[in-house]
Amino acid sequence: MEITKNYPKVQAETLHFLILPWLAPGHLIPTTDIARLLAKHNAAVTIITTPVNAARIKPTIDRSNAAAAGNISLVSLYLPATEVGLPEGCENIDLLPSMPLLYNFYEAIKLFRHQVSRYIHEWAPRVSCIIGGMGYVWAVGMGYVWAVDMAHELGVPCFIFHGFGSFVARSVLF
């Protein structure tokens, strides 16, 4: 028996993953590890975050780039915190002065979309896949839910990273 496979010829090109880690320590660390694993397998990776969060993960990225092929780029974009009533530099959940400001933080994340979109369209190399982070109350549409729309617009897949895993995700819904 002979099996003929007719796969379209695909030009070999480096995959480029765009990672948008949710702005919380419990999400920054594992998504940075995902970036390192992808880079280790010769993918180009761009992590988009804010200045405060970039400073937190930059040493890890620098070590990874020095030890491997140097395929991870770290892009720092402005989070419109003060525009929604947050203190300057409040760019991570652990920096919120009080939990009632969590709503404001989610509003800043919604506005962050414009910064990310502009970067992708004006500066980023062609994106092959987006990995977006999801916030704590993901069931009601918080987090980088707009990453899915952005990926659809670019015609690329989008994966949502949720650190709790599928069991908790399923349990929350039912």
Short mmCIF file of C-alpha atoms in Angstrom, two decimals:
data_model
loop_
_atom_site.label_atom_id
_atom_site.label_comp_id
_atom_site.label_asym_id
_atom_site.label_seq_id
_atom_site.Cartn_x
_atom_site.Cartn_y
_atom_site.Cartn_z
CA MET A 1 0.00 0.00 0.00
CA GLU A 2 1.37 3.37 -0.97
CA ILE A 3 0.37 6.59 0.71
CA THR A 4 0.87 9.82 -1.14
CA LYS A 5 0.97 12.99 0.86
CA ASN A 6 0.37 16.22 -1.00
CA TYR A 7 1.36 18.93 1.39
CA PRO A 8 1.62 22.44 0.01
CA LYS A 9 5.17 23.70 -0.22
CA VAL A 10 5.77 25.99 2.68
CA GLN A 11 8.65 28.39 2.66
CA ALA A 12 10.78 27.84 5.73
CA GLU A 13 10.43 30.88 7.89
CA THR A 14 10.94 31.51 11.53
CA LEU A 15 7.76 31.45 13.56
CA HIS A 16 7.17 34.67 15.46
CA PHE A 17 5.16 34.43 18.67
CA LEU A 18 3.76 37.55 20.27
CA ILE A 19 3.23 37.10 24.01
CA LEU A 20 1.06 39.42 26.08
CA PRO A 21 1.54 38.31 29.70
CA TRP A 22 -1.19 39.29 32.12
CA LEU A 23 0.17 41.95 34.44
CA ALA A 24 0.48 39.89 37.61
CA PRO A 25 3.54 38.06 38.99
CA GLY A 26 1.85 34.67 38.76
CA HIS A 27 1.38 35.20 35.03
CA LEU A 28 4.59 37.03 34.13
CA ILE A 29 6.81 34.22 35.36
CA PRO A 30 5.19 31.30 33.47
CA THR A 31 4.65 33.26 30.26
CA THR A 32 8.31 34.28 30.35
CA ASP A 33 9.16 30.59 30.71
CA ILE A 34 6.95 29.83 27.70
CA ALA A 35 8.85 32.49 25.73
CA ARG A 36 12.15 30.87 26.69
CA LEU A 37 10.94 27.43 25.60
CA LEU A 38 9.74 28.75 22.25
CA ALA A 39 13.04 30.57 21.67
CA LYS A 40 14.95 27.43 22.58
CA HIS A 41 13.18 25.78 19.63
CA ASN A 42 14.31 28.56 17.26
CA ALA A 43 11.11 30.60 17.28
CA ALA A 44 11.30 34.37 17.44
CA VAL A 45 9.39 35.71 20.44
CA THR A 46 8.26 39.21 21.30
CA ILE A 47 6.98 39.86 24.80
CA ILE A 48 4.89 43.02 25.04
CA THR A 49 4.44 44.43 28.50
CA THR A 50 4.77 47.69 30.43
CA PRO A 51 7.93 49.42 31.73
CA VAL A 52 7.52 48.18 35.33
CA ASN A 53 6.92 44.59 34.23
CA ALA A 54 9.67 44.70 31.61
CA ALA A 55 12.14 45.66 34.33
CA ARG A 56 11.02 42.64 36.36
CA ILE A 57 11.62 40.07 33.60
CA LYS A 58 14.49 41.71 31.69
CA PRO A 59 17.27 39.90 33.64
CA THR A 60 15.68 36.53 32.83
CA ILE A 61 15.28 37.44 29.17
CA ASP A 62 18.87 38.71 28.98
CA ARG A 63 20.20 35.47 30.49
CA SER A 64 18.09 33.40 28.11
CA ASN A 65 19.22 35.39 25.08
CA ALA A 66 22.87 35.09 26.12
CA ALA A 67 22.59 31.32 26.60
CA ALA A 68 20.57 30.59 23.47
CA ALA A 69 20.02 32.14 20.07
CA GLY A 70 18.85 35.49 21.41
CA ASN A 71 15.41 35.19 19.87
CA ILE A 72 13.41 36.99 22.59
CA SER A 73 12.57 40.67 22.20
CA LEU A 74 11.13 42.62 25.09
CA VAL A 75 8.88 45.54 24.14
CA SER A 76 7.77 48.00 26.77
CA LEU A 77 4.61 50.00 26.03
CA TYR A 78 2.80 52.64 28.04
CA LEU A 79 -0.15 51.47 30.15
CA PRO A 80 -2.69 54.32 30.45
CA ALA A 81 -2.99 54.02 34.23
CA THR A 82 -3.47 57.68 35.18
CA GLU A 83 -6.12 58.08 32.48
CA VAL A 84 -8.37 55.70 34.40
CA GLY A 85 -7.65 56.95 37.92
CA LEU A 86 -4.69 54.75 38.88
CA PRO A 87 -1.47 56.11 40.36
CA GLU A 88 1.48 56.60 38.00
CA GLY A 89 3.44 53.36 37.62
CA CYS A 90 0.57 51.13 38.74
CA GLU A 91 1.25 48.55 36.04
CA ASN A 92 0.77 45.27 37.88
CA ILE A 93 -1.95 43.80 40.07
CA ASP A 94 0.46 43.65 43.00
CA LEU A 95 0.99 47.42 42.79
CA LEU A 96 -2.67 48.34 43.28
CA PRO A 97 -2.98 50.46 46.42
CA SER A 98 -6.41 48.94 47.11
CA MET A 99 -8.55 46.21 45.57
CA PRO A 100 -11.43 48.56 44.67
CA LEU A 101 -9.06 49.94 42.01
CA LEU A 102 -9.06 46.57 40.24
CA TYR A 103 -11.88 47.77 37.98
CA ASN A 104 -9.73 50.77 36.97
CA PHE A 105 -6.87 48.39 36.23
CA TYR A 106 -9.09 46.39 33.86
CA GLU A 107 -10.10 49.63 32.17
CA ALA A 108 -6.41 50.47 31.64
CA ILE A 109 -5.93 47.03 30.08
CA LYS A 110 -8.76 47.75 27.64
CA LEU A 111 -6.98 50.96 26.60
CA PHE A 112 -3.64 49.14 26.38
CA ARG A 113 -5.04 47.42 23.31
CA HIS A 114 -4.44 50.56 21.25
CA GLN A 115 -0.75 50.66 22.18
CA VAL A 116 -0.32 46.98 21.31
CA SER A 117 -2.23 47.29 18.03
CA ARG A 118 -0.15 50.26 16.91
CA TYR A 119 3.07 48.39 17.72
CA ILE A 120 1.97 45.28 15.83
CA HIS A 121 0.94 47.21 12.74
CA GLU A 122 3.84 49.68 12.64
CA TRP A 123 6.87 47.96 14.11
CA ALA A 124 6.56 44.25 14.74
CA PRO A 125 7.83 41.62 12.33
CA ARG A 126 5.08 39.42 10.91
CA VAL A 127 3.33 37.63 13.76
CA SER A 128 2.62 33.88 13.46
CA CYS A 129 0.70 33.45 16.71
CA ILE A 130 -0.49 35.49 19.69
CA ILE A 131 -0.44 34.17 23.24
CA GLY A 132 -2.53 36.42 25.47
CA GLY A 133 -2.83 36.40 29.23
CA MET A 134 -6.12 36.19 31.03
CA GLY A 135 -6.99 37.93 34.25
CA TYR A 136 -8.58 36.55 37.37
CA VAL A 137 -12.20 37.06 36.43
CA TRP A 138 -11.82 35.75 32.89
CA ALA A 139 -15.31 34.28 32.86
CA VAL A 140 -16.76 37.78 32.60
CA GLY A 141 -14.42 38.83 29.82
CA MET A 142 -11.54 40.47 31.63
CA GLY A 143 -7.92 40.27 30.59
CA TYR A 144 -6.57 40.45 27.08
CA VAL A 145 -9.80 39.22 25.53
CA TRP A 146 -9.09 41.65 22.71
CA ALA A 147 -6.04 39.53 21.77
CA VAL A 148 -8.43 37.10 20.08
CA ASP A 149 -9.85 39.89 17.91
CA MET A 150 -6.34 41.11 17.11
CA ALA A 151 -5.25 37.61 16.06
CA HIS A 152 -8.36 37.21 13.90
CA GLU A 153 -7.59 40.53 12.22
CA LEU A 154 -4.04 39.33 11.49
CA GLY A 155 -5.23 35.90 10.37
CA VAL A 156 -3.15 34.06 12.97
CA PRO A 157 -4.03 31.71 15.84
CA CYS A 158 -4.43 32.99 19.37
CA PHE A 159 -3.94 31.03 22.55
CA ILE A 160 -5.06 32.34 25.91
CA PHE A 161 -2.76 31.53 28.80
CA HIS A 162 -4.64 30.89 32.00
CA GLY A 163 -2.39 29.76 34.83
CA PHE A 164 -5.11 27.95 36.73
CA GLY A 165 -5.59 25.41 33.96
CA SER A 166 -8.60 23.91 32.27
CA PHE A 167 -10.04 22.16 35.34
CA VAL A 168 -10.56 25.41 37.22
CA ALA A 169 -11.70 27.17 34.05
CA ARG A 170 -14.37 24.55 33.52
CA SER A 171 -15.37 24.53 37.19
CA VAL A 172 -15.90 28.29 37.29
CA LEU A 173 -18.44 28.10 34.48
CA PHE A 174 -20.58 25.39 36.08
#
